[in-house]
Coordinates of C-alpha atoms in Angstrom, one line a residue:
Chain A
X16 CA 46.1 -37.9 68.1
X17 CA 49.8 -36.8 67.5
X18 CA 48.7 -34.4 63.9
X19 CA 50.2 -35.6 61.0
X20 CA 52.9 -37.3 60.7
X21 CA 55.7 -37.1 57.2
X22 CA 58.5 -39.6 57.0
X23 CA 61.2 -39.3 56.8
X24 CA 62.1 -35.5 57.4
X25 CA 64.9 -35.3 55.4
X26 CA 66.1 -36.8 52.4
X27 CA 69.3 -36.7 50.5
X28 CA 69.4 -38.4 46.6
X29 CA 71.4 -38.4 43.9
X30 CA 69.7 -37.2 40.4
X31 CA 67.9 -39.5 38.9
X32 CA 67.2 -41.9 41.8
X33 CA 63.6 -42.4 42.5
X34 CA 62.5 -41.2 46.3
X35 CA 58.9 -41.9 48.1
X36 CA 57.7 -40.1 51.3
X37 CA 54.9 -41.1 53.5
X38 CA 52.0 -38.9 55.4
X39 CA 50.0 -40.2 57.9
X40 CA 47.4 -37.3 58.9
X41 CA 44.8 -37.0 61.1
X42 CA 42.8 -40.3 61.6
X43 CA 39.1 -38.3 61.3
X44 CA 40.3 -36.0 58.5
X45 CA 38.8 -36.8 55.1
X46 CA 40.9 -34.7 53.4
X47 CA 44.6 -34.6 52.3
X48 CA 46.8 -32.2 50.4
X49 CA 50.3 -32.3 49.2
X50 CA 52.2 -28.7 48.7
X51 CA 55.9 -28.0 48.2
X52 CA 57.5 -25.4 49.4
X53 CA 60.9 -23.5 48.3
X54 CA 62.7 -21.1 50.1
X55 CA 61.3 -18.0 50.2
X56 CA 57.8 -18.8 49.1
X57 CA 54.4 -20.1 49.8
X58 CA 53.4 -23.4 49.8
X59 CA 52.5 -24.7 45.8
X60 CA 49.9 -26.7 45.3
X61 CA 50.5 -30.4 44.2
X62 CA 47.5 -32.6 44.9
X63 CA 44.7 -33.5 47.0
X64 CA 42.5 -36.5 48.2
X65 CA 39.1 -36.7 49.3
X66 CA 39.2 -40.5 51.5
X67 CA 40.9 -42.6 48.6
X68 CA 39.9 -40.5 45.8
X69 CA 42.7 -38.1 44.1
X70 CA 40.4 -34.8 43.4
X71 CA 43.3 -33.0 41.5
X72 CA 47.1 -32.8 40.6
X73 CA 48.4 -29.5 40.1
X74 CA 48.8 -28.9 35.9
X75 CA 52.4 -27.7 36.8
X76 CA 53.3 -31.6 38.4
X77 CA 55.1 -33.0 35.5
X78 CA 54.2 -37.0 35.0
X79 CA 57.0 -38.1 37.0
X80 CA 55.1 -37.5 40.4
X81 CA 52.7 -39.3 41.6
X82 CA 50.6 -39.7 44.8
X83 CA 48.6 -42.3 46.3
X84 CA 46.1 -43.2 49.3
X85 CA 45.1 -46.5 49.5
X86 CA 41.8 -47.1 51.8
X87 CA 41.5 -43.3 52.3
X88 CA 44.4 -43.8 55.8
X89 CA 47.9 -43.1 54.7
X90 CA 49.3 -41.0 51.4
X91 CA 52.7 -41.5 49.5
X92 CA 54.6 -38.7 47.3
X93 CA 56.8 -40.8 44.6
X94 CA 58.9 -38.8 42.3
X95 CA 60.8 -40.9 39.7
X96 CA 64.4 -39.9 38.2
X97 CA 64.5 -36.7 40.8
X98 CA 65.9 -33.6 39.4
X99 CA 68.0 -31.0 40.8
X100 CA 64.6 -28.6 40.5
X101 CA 62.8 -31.3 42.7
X102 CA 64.8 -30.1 46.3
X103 CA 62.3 -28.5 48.1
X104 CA 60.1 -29.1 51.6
X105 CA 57.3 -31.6 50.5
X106 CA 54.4 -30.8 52.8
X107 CA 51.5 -33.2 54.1
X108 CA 48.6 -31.5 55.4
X109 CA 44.9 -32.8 56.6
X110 CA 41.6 -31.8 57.1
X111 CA 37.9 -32.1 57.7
X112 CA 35.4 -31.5 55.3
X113 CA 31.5 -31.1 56.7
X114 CA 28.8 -30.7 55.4
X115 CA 28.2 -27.2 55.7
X116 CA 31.8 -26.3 57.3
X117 CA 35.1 -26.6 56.5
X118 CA 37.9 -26.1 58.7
X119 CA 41.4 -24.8 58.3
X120 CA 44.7 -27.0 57.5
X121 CA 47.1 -28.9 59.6
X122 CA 50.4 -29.7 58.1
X123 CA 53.1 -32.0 59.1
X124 CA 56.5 -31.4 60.0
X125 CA 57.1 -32.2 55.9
X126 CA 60.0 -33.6 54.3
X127 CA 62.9 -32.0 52.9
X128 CA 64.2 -33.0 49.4
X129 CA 68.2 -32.5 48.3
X130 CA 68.4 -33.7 44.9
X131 CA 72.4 -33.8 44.3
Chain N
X4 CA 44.7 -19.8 37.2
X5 CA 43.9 -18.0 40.7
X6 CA 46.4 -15.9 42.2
X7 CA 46.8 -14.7 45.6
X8 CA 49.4 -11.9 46.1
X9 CA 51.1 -10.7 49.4
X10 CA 52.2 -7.1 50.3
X11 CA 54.8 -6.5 51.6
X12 CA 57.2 -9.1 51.0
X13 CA 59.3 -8.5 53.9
X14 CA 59.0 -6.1 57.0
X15 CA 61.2 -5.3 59.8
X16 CA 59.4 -3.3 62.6
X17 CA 60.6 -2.5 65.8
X18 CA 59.2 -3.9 68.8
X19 CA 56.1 -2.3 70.1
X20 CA 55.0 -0.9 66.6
X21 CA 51.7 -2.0 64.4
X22 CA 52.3 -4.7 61.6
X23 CA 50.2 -4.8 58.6
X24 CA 50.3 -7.6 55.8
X25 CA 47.8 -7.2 52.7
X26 CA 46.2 -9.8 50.5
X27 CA 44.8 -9.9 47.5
X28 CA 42.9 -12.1 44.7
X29 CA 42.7 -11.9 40.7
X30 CA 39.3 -14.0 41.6
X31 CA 36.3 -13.9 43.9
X32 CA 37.0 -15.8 47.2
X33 CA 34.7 -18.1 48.4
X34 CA 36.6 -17.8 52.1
X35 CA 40.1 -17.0 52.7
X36 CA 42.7 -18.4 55.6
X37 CA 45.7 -16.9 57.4
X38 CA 48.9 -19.4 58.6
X39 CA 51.4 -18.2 60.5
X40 CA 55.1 -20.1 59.8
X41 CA 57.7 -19.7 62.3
X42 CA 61.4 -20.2 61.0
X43 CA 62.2 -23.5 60.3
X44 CA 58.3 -24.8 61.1
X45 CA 55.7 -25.6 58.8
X46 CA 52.2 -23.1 58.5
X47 CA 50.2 -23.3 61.1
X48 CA 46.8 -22.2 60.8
X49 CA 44.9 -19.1 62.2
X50 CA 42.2 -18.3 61.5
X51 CA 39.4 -18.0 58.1
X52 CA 37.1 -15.5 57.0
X53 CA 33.9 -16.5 55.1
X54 CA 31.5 -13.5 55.0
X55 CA 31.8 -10.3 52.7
X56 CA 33.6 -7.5 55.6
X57 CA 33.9 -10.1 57.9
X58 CA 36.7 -8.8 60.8
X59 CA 38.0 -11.0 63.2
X60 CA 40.1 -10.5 66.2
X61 CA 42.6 -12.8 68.0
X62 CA 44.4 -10.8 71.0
X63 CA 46.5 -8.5 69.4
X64 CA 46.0 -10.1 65.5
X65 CA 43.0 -8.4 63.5
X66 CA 41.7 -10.1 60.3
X67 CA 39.2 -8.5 57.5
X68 CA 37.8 -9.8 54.6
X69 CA 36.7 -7.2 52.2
X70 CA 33.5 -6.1 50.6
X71 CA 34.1 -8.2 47.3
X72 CA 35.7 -11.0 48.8
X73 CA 38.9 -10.3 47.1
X74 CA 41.2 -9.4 49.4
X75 CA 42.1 -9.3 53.2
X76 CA 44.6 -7.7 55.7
X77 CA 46.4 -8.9 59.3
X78 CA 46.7 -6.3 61.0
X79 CA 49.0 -6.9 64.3
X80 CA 49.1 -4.4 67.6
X81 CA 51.9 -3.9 69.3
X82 CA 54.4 -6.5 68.0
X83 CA 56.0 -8.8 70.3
X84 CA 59.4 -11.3 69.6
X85 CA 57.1 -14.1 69.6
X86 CA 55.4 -12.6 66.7
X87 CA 58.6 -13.6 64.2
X88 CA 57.6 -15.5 61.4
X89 CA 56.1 -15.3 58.0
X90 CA 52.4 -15.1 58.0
X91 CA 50.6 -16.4 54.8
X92 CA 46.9 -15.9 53.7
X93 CA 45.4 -18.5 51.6
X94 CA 42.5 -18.5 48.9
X95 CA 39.7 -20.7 47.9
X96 CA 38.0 -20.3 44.8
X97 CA 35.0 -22.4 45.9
X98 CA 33.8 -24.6 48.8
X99 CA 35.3 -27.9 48.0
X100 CA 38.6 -26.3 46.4
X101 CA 42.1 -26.6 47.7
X102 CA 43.7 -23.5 49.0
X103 CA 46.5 -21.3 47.6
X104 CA 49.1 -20.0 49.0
X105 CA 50.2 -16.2 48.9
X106 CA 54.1 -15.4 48.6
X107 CA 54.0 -14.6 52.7
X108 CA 54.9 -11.7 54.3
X109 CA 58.0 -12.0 56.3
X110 CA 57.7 -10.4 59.4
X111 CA 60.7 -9.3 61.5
X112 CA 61.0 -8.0 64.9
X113 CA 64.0 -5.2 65.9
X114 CA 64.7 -5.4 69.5

């Protein structure tokens, strides 16, 4: 298993253009969370999946985001008509779920987001 | 909403000295994680605490949970260069919660 994977790792768009990342995490994961990060400052919260099930989006994710994971395998980040206020590092992170355990995160590599 | 606040915000220590980064929680905690991010990386996780006082050690890197489960501390001995980075604790509210993210503590190392 290579950990999870984000494509691409940079991405460079002009306001107003729509963008959509990918994150493939770890196959035996159950769990996946999507965070953004800015400079300076802990990873924020965006949303997170339970196999194909979308648990929660962050209140502060405005309706032009919006995340998918079809079969429970893969996960996509679309933000429509990008803003200036949307650069940032988007990242993908995994985990496992048990029973009566639960086990720390492993991000990706995540992708960074210009808006210009 | 939960918070999780980070003290100090940055700290330059000279090699060989002690490093401590502080953690804290407007709510009960039902466990609590450290991540360490190096420059230009992503977090990378370290360790979690689940019990009330729990302390746990990882070579030089001591982690406690305190009494009400609302805050915790990293405690590093004797930094080294490979210990540059910004080391994050991270809070969840209950078992099946996501976890949030402190502010970090930036830690850097004077030769």
């Amino acid at each position: 298993d290579t950990g999870v994977s984000q494509d691409p790792r940079h991405k460079i768009t002009k306001r107003g253009q729509n963008v959509t990342f990918r994150c493939d995490p770890i196959s035996e994961h159950n769990r996946l969370y999507w965070y953004r990060q800015t400079l300076g400052q802990g990873p924020e919260f965006l949303t997170y999946f339970q196999n194909e099930a979308q648990l929660e989006k962050s209140r502060l994710l405005s309706d032009r985001f919006s995340a998918e994971r079809p079969k429970g395998s893969f996960s996509t980040l679309e933000i429509q008509r990008t803003e200036q206020g949307d650069s940032a590092m988007y990242l993908c992170a995994s985990s496992l779920l048990g029973l009566n355990t639960f086990y720390g995160y492993t991000f990706g590599s995540g992708t960074r987001l210009t808006v210009v | 909403g939960q918070q999780v606040m980070q003290i100090p915000q940055y700290q330059h220590v000279q090699e060989g000295e002690d490093f401590t980064t502080y953690c804290n929680s407007s709510t009960t905690l039902s466990n609590i994680q450290w991540y360490k991010q190096r420059p230009g990386g992503h977090p990378v996780f370290l360790i979690q605490l689940v019990k009330s006082g729990e302390v746990k050690k990882q070579k030089r890197l001591t982690f406690q949970f305190g009494e009400a489960k609302k805050n915790s501390s990293l405690h590093i001995t004797a930094t080294q260069t490979t210990d540059v980075g910004t080391y994050f604790c991270a809070g969840r509210r209950n078992r099946d919660d996501k976890i949030i993210f402190g502010k970090g503590t930036r830690l850097h190392i004077l030769p």
